[in-house]
XYZ file of N, CA and C in Angstrom:
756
model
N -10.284 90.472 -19.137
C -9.074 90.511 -19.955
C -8.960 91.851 -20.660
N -7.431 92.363 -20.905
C -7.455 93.481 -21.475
C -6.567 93.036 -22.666
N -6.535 93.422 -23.913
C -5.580 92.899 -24.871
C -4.993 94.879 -25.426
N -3.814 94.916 -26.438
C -3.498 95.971 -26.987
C -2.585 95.383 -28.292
N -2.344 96.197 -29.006
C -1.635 95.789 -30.086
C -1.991 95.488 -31.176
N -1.531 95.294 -32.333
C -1.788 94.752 -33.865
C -3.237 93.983 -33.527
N -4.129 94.268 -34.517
C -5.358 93.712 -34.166
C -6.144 93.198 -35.856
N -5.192 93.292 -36.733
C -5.707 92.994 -38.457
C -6.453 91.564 -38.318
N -6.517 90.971 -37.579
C -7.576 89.570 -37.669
C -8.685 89.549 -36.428
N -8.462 90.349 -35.664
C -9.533 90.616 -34.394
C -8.614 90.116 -33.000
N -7.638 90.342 -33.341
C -6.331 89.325 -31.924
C -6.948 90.183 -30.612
N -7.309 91.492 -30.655
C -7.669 91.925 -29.791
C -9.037 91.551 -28.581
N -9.782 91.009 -29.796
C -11.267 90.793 -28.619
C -12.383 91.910 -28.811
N -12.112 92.771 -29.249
C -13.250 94.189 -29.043
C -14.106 94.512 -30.102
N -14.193 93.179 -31.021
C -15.205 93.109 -32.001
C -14.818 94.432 -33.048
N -13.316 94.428 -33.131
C -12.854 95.252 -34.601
C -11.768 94.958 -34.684
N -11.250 95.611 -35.945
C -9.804 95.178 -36.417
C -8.907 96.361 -36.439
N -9.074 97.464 -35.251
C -8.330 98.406 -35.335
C -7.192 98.191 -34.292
N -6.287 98.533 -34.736
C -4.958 98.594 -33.409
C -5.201 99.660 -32.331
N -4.756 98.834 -31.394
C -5.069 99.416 -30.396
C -3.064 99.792 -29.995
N -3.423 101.288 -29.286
C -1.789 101.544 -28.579
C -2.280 101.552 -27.246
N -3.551 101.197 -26.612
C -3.726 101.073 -25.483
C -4.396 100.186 -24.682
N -4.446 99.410 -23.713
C -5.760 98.276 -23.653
C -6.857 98.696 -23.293
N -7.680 97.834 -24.015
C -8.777 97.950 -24.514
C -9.646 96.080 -23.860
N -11.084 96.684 -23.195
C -11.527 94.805 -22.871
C -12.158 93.891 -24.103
N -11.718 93.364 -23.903
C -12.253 91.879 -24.126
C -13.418 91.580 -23.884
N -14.217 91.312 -24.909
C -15.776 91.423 -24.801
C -15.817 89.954 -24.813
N -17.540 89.919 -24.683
C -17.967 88.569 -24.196
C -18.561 88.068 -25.686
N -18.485 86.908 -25.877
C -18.857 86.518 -26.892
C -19.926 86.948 -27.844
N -20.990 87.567 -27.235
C -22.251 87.928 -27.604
C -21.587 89.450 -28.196
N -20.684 90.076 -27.651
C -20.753 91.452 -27.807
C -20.867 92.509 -26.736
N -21.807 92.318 -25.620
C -22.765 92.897 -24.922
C -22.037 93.387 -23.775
N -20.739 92.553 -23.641
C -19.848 93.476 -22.332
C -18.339 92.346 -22.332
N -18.187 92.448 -20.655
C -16.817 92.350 -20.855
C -16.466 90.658 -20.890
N -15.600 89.993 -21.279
C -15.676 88.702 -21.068
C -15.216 88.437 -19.423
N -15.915 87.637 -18.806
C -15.922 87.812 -17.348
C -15.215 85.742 -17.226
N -15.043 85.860 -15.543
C -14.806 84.626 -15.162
C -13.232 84.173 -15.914
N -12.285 85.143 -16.211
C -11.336 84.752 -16.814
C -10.045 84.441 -15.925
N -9.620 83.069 -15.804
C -8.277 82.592 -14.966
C -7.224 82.175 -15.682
N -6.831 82.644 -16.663
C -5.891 81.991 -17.765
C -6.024 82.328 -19.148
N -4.473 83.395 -19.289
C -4.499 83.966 -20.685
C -3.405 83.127 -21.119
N -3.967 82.606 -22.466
C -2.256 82.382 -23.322
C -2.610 83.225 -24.509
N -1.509 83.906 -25.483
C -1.411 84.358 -26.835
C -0.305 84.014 -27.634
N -0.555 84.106 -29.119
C 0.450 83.512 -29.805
C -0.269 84.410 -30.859
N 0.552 84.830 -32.099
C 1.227 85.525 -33.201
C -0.638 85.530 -33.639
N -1.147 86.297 -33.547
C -2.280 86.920 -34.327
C -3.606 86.076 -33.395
N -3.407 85.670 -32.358
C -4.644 84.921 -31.755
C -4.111 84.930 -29.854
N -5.517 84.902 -29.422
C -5.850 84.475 -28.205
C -6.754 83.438 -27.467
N -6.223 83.044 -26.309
C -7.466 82.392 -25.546
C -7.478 82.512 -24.111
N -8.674 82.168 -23.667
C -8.657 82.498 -21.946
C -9.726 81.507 -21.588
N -8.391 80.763 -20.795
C -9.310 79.941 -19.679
C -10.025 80.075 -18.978
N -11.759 79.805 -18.431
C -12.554 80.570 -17.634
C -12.566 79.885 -16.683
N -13.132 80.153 -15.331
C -13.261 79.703 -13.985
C -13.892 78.567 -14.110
N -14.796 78.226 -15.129
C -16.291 77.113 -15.260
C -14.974 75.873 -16.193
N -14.094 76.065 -16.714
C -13.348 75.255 -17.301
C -13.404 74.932 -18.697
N -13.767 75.779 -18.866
C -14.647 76.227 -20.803
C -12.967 77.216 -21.249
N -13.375 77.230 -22.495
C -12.311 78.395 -23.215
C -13.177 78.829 -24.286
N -12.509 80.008 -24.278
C -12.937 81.087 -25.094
C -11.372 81.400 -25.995
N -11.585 81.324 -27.665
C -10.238 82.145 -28.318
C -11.157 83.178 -29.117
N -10.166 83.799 -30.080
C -10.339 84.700 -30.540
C -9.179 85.745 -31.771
N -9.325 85.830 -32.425
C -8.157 86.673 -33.840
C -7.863 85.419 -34.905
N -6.970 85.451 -35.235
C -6.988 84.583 -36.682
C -7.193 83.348 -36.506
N -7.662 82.572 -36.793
C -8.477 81.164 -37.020
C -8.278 80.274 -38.104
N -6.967 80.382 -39.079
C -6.252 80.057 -39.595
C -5.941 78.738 -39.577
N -6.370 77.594 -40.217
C -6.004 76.292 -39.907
C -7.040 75.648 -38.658
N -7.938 76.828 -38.565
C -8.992 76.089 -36.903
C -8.555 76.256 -35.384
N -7.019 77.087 -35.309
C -6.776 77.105 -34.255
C -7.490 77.348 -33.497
N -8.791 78.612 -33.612
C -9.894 78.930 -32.242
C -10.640 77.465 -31.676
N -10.549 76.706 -32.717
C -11.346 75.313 -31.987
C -12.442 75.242 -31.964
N -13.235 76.554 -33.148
C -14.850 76.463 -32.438
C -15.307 75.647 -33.976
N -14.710 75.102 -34.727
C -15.186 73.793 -35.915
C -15.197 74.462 -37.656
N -14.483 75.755 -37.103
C -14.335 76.873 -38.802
C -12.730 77.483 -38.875
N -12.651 77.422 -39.924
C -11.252 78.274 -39.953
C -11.895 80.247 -40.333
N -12.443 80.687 -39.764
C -12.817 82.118 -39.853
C -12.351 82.868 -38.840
N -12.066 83.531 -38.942
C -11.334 84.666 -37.897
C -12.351 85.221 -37.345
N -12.173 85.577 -35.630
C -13.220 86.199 -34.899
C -12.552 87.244 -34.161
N -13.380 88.531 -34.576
C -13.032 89.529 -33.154
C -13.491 90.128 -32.164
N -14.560 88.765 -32.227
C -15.089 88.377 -30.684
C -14.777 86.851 -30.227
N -14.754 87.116 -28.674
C -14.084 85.134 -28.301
C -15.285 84.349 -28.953
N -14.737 83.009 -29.089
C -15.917 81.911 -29.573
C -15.497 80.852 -28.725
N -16.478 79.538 -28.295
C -16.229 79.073 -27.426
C -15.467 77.884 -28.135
N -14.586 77.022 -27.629
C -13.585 75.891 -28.335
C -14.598 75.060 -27.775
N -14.515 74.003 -28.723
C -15.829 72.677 -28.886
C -14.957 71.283 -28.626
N -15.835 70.571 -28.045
C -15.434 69.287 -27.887
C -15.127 68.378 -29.123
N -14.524 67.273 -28.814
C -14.284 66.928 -30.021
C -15.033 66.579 -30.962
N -16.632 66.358 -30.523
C -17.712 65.894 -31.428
C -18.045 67.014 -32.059
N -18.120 68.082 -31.423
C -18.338 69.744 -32.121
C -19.816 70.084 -31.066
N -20.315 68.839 -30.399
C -21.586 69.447 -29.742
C -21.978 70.123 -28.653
N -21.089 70.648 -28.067
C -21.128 71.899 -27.024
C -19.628 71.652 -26.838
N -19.252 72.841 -25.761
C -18.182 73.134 -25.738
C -17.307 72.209 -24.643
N -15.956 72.066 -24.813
C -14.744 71.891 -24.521
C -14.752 72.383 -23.041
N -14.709 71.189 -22.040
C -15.223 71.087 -20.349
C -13.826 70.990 -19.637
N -13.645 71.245 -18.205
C -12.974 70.576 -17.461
C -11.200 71.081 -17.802
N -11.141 72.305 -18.602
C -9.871 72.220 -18.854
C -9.023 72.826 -17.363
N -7.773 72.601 -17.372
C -6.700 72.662 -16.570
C -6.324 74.330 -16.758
N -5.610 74.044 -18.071
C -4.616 74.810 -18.594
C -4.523 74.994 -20.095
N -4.054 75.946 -20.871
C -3.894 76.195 -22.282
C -2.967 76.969 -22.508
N -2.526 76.432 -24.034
C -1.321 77.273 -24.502
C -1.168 77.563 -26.181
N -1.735 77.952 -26.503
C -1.375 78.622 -27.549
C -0.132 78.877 -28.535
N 0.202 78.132 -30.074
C 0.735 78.580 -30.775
C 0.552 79.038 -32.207
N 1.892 79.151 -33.177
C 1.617 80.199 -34.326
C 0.645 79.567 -35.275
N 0.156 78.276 -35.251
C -0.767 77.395 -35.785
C -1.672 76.599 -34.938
N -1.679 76.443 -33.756
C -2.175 75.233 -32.893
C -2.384 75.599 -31.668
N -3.261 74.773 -31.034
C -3.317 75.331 -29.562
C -3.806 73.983 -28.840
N -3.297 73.508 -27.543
C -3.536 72.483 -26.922
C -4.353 73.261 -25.336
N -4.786 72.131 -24.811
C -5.915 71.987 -23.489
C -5.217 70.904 -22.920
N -4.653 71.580 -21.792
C -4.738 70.399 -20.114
C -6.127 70.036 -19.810
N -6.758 69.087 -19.707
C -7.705 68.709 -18.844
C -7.205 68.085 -17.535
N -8.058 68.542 -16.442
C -8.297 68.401 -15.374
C -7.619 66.626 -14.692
N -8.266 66.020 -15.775
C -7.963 64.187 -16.195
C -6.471 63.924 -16.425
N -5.732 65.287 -16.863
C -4.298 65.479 -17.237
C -3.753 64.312 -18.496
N -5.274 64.508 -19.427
C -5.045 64.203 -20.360
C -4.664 65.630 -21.280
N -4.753 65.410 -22.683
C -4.312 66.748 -23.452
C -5.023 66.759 -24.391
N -5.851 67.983 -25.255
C -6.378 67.721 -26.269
C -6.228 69.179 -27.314
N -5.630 68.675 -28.401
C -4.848 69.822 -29.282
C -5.533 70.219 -30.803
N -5.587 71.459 -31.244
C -6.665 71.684 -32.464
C -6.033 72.424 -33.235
N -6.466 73.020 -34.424
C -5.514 73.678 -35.491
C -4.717 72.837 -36.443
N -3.454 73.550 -36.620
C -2.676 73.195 -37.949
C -2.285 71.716 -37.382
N -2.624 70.305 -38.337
C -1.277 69.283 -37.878
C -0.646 68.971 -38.421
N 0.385 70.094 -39.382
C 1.276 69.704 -40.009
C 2.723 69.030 -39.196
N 3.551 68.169 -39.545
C 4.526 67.831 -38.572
C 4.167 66.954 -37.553
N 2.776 66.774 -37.047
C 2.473 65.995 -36.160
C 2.451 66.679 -35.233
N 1.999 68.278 -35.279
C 1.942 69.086 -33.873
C 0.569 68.686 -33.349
N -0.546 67.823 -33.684
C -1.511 67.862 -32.965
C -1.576 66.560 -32.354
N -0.503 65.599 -32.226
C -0.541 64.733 -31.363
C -0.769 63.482 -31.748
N -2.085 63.505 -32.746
C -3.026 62.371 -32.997
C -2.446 61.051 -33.513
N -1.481 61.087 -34.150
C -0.735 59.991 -34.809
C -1.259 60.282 -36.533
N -1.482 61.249 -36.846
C -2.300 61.671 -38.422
C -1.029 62.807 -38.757
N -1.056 63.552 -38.623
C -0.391 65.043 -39.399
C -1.319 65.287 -40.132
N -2.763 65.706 -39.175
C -4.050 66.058 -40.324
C -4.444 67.116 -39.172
N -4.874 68.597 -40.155
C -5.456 69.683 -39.641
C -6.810 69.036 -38.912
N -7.084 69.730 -37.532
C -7.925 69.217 -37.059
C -8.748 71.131 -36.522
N -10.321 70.980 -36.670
C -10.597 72.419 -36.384
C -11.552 72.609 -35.384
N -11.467 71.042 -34.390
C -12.155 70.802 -33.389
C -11.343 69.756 -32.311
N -11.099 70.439 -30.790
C -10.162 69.267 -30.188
C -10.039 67.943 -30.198
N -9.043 67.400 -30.167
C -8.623 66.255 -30.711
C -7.740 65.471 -29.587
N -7.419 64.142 -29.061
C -6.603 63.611 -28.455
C -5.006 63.226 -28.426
N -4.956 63.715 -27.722
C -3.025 63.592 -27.965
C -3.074 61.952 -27.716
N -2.446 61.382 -28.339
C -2.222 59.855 -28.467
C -0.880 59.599 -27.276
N -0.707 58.394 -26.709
C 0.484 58.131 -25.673
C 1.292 57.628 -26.665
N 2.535 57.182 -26.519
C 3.300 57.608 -27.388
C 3.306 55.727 -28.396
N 2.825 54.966 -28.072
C 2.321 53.705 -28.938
C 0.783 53.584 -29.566
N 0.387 54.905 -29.842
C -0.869 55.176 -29.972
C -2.493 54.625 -30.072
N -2.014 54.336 -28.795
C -3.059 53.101 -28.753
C -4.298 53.515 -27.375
N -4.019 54.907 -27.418
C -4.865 55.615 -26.307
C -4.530 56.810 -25.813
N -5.263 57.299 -24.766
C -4.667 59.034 -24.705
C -3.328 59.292 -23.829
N -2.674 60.259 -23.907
C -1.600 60.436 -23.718
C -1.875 60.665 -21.626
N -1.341 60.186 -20.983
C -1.415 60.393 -19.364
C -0.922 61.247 -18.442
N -1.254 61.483 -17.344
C -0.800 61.411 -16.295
C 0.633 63.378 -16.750
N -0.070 64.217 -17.289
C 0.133 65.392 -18.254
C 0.223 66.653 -16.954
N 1.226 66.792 -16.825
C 1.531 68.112 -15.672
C 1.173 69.746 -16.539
N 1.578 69.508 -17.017
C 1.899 70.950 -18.263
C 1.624 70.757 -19.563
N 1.647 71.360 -20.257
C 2.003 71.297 -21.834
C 1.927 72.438 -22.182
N 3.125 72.523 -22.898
C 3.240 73.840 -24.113
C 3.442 73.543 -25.468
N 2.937 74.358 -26.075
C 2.498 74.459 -27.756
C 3.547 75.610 -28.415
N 4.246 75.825 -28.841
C 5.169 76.577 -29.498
C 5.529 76.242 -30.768
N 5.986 77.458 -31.449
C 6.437 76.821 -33.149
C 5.233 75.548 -34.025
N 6.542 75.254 -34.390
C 5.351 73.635 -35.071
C 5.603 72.512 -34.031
N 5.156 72.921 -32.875
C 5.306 71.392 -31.877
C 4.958 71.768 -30.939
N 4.753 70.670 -29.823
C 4.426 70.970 -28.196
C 5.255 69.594 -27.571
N 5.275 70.414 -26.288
C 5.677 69.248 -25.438
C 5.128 69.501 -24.168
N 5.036 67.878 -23.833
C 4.598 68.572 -22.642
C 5.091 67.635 -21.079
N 4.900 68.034 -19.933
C 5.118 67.009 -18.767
C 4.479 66.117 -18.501
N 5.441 64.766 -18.518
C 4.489 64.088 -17.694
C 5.359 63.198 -16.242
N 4.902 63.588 -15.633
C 5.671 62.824 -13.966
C 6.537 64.255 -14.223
N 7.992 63.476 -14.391
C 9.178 64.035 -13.817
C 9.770 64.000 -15.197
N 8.903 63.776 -16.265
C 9.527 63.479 -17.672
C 9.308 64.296 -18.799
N 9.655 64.074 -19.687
C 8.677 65.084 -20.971
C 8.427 64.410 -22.266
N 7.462 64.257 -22.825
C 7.174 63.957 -23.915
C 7.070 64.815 -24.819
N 7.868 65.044 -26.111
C 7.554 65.997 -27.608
C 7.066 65.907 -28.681
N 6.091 66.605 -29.444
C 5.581 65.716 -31.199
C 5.415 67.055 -31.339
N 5.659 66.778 -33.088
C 5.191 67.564 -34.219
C 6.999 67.527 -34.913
N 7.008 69.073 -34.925
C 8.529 68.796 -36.152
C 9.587 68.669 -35.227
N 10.363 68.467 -36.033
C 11.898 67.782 -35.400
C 13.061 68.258 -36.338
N 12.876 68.577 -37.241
C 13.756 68.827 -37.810
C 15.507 69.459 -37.010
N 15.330 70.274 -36.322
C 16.297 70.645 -35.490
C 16.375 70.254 -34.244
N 15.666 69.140 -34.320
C 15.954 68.239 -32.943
C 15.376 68.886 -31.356
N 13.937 69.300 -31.981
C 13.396 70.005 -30.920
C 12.272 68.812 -30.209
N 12.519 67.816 -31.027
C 11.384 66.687 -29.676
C 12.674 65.783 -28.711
N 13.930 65.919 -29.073
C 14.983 65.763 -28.300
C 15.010 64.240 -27.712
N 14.456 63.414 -28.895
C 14.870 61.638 -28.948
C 15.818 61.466 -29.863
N 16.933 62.102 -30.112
C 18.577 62.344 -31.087
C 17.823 61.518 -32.619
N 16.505 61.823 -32.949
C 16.536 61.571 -34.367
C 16.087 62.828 -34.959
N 15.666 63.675 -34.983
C 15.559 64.718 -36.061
C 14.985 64.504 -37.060
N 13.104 63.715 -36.768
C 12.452 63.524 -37.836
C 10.936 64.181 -36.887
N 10.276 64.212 -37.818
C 8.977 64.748 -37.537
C 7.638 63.747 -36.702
N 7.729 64.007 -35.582
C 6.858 62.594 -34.917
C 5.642 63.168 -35.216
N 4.536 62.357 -35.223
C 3.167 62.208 -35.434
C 2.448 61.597 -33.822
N 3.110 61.668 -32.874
C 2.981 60.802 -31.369
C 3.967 61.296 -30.545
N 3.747 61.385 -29.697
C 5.216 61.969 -28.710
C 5.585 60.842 -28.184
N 6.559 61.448 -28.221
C 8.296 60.518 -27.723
C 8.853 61.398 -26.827
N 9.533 60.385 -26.234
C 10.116 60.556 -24.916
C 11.519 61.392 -24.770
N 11.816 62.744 -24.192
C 13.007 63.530 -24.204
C 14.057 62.633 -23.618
N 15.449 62.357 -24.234
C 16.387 61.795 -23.569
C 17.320 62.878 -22.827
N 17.880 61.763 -21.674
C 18.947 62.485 -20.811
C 19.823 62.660 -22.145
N 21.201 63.319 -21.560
C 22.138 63.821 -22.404
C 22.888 62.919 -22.938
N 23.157 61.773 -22.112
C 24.077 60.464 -22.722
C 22.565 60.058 -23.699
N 21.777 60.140 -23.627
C 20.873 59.690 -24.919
C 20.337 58.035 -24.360
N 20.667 57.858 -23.009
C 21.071 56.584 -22.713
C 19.046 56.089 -21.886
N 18.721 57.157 -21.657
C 17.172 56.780 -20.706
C 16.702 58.284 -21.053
N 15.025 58.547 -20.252
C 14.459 59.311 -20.239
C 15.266 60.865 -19.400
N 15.097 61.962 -20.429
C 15.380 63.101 -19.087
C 14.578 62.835 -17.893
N 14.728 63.163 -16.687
C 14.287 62.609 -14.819
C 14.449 64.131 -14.430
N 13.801 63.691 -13.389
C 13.465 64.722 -12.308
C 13.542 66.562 -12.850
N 12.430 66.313 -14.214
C 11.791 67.674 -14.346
C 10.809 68.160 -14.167
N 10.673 69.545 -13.291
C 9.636 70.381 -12.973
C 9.046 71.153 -13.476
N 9.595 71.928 -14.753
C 8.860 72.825 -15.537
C 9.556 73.092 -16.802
N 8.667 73.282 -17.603
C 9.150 72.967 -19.576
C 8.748 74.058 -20.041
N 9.609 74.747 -20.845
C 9.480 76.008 -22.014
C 9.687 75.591 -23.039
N 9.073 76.947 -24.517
C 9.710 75.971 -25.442
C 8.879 77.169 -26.586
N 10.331 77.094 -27.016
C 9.977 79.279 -28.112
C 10.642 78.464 -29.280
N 9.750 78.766 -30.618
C 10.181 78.521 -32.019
C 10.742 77.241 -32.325
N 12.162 76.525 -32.343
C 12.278 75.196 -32.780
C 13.436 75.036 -31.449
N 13.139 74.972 -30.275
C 14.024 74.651 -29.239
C 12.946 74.381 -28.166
N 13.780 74.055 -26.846
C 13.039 73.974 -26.013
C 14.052 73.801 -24.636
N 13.285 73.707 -23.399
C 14.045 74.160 -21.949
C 13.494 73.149 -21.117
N 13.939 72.207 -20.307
C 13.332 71.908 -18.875
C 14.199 72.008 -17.898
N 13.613 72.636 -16.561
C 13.990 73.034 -15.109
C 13.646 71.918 -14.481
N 15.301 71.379 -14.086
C 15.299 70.336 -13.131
C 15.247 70.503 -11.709
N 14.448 69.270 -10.417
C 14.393 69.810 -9.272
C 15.732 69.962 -8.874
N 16.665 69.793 -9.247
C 17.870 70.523 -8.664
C 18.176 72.391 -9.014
N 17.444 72.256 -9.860
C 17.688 73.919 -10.040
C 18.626 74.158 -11.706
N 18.656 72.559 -12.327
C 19.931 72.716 -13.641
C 18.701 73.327 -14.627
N 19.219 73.136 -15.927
C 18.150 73.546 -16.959
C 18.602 72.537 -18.076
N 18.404 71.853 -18.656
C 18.616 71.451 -19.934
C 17.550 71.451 -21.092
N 18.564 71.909 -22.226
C 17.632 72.640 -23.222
C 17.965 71.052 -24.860
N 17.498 71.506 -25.805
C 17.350 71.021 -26.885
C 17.143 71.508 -28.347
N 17.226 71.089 -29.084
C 16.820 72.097 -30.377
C 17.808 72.956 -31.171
N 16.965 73.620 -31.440
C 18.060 75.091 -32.602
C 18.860 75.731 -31.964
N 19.714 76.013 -32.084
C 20.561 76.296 -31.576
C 21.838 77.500 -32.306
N 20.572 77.799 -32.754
C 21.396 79.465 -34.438
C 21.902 80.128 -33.569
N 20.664 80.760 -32.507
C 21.609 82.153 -32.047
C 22.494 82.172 -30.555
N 22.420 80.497 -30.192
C 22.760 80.266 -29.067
C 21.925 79.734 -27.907
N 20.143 79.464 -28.298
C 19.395 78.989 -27.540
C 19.591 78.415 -26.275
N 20.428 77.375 -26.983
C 20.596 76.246 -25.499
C 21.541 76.638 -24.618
N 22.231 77.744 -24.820
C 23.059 77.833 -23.699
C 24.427 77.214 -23.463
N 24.574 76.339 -23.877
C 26.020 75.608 -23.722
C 27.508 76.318 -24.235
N 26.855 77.407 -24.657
C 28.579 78.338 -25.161
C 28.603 78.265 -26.283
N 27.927 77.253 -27.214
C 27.894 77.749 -28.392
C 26.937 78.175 -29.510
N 27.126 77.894 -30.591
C 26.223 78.363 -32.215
C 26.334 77.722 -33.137
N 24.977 77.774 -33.362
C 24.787 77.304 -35.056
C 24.951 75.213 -34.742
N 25.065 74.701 -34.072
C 25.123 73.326 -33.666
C 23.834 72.896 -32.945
N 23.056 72.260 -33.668
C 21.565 71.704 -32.982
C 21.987 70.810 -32.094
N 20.801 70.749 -30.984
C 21.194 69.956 -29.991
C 19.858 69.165 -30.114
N 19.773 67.559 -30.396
C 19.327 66.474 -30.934
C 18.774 66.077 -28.910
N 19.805 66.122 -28.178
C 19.504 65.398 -27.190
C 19.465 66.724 -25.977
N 18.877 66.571 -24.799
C 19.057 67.356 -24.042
C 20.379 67.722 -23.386
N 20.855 69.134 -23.472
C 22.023 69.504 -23.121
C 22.092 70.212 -21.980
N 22.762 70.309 -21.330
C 23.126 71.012 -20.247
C 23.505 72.861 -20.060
N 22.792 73.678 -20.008
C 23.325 74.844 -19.976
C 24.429 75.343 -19.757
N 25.133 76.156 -19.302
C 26.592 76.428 -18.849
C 26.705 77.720 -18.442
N 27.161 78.081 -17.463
C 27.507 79.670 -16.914
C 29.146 79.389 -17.186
């Protein structure tokens, strides 16, 4: 991995806090060289992580709320390894990761999900809205076990959502109607994205984005329907400043 840029909490990796205007590697936890075996970068606003080949993660820069996952809120500017949920070795078998401005979630392999850091809003899944600084289980959405059968997930803003089948499930804040079940309250469990009549689940989606208090899914037809804030025009539909509660339809 090579990182560059603002580096005041260690976001970089190179065991200092100087900015870099050029890239610079990513050392290995110890110090001693480069961090190797790396298949998967995500970053978010003062932090990193990288998925390794063995299915382990490594983060690294501000640690703020526990996002690195390794059981401290201390900032590192070297990677540390993210811990299981007991804290006794590290965090196995992951898929995929994504990184946000407080939180960061893990695909496992099982295509279950397991999310660490800030849980204010209910961005960490659990059914609590309690900071967690070691991974934790995303709950299914009657919380009565882990969340299933998980294609994707992304972590953005104060929330994540993520795939599951052809569907999407959202938790944490809501306020602007970014978990997109037309209530506009803060879930602690994910709930299910509605089609646009509000009438059943959004169907036949393939891939989910999702920047600050909005969000996007790409249908297999090729449509997009979005959700959320909608200040500067997010969703696409032609207009502003009108939140979109339920999934909307883009518009050319």
């Amino acid at each position: 991995a090579r990182c560059w840029g603002f580096n005041s909490a260690g976001e970089v990796g190179d065991n200092t806090t100087t900015n870099r205007t050029r890239p610079v590697t990513v050392l290995n936890p110890a110090g001693t060289g480069p961090l190797t075996d790396v298949a998967e970068i995500a970053i978010a606003s003062g932090a990193a992580c990288a998925r390794l080949t063995t299915g382990q993660v490594r983060c690294w820069g501000n640690n703020a709320n526990g996002r690195l996952g390794d059981g401290t809120t201390t900032n590192r500017a070297l990677p540390v390894t993210v811990l299981n949920p007991a804290g006794s070795g590290a965090l196995t078998d992951v898929a995929q990761i994504s990184i946000a401005q407080g939180h960061t979630c893990a695909r496992l392999n099982s295509n279950e999900v397991r999310c660490w850091g800030n849980g204010a809003d209910g961005r960490v899944g659990d059914g609590t809205g309690t900071t967690r600084v070691l991974a934790t289980a995303v709950l299914n959405p009657a919380g009565n076990g882990p969340l299933t059968g998980v294609g994707q997930v992304v972590a953005n803003g104060s929330g994540t959502c993520a795939r599951v089948g052809a569907q999407v499930r959202c938790w944490g804040d809501s306020v602007n109607g970014e978990t997109g079940d037309n209530v506009g309250a803060d879930r602690v469990l994910p709930v299910t994205v509605l089609n646009p009549p509000g009438l059943g689940p959004l169907t036949s989606v393939s891939q989910i984005a999702r920047t600050g208090a909005s969000a996007c899914a790409l249908l297999t037809n090729g449509e997009v329907r979005c959700w959320g804030d909608n200040a500067f025009g997010s969703i696409g539909d032609g207009t502003t400043g009108t939140d979109r509660f339920l999934a909307t339809a883009t518009q050319v």
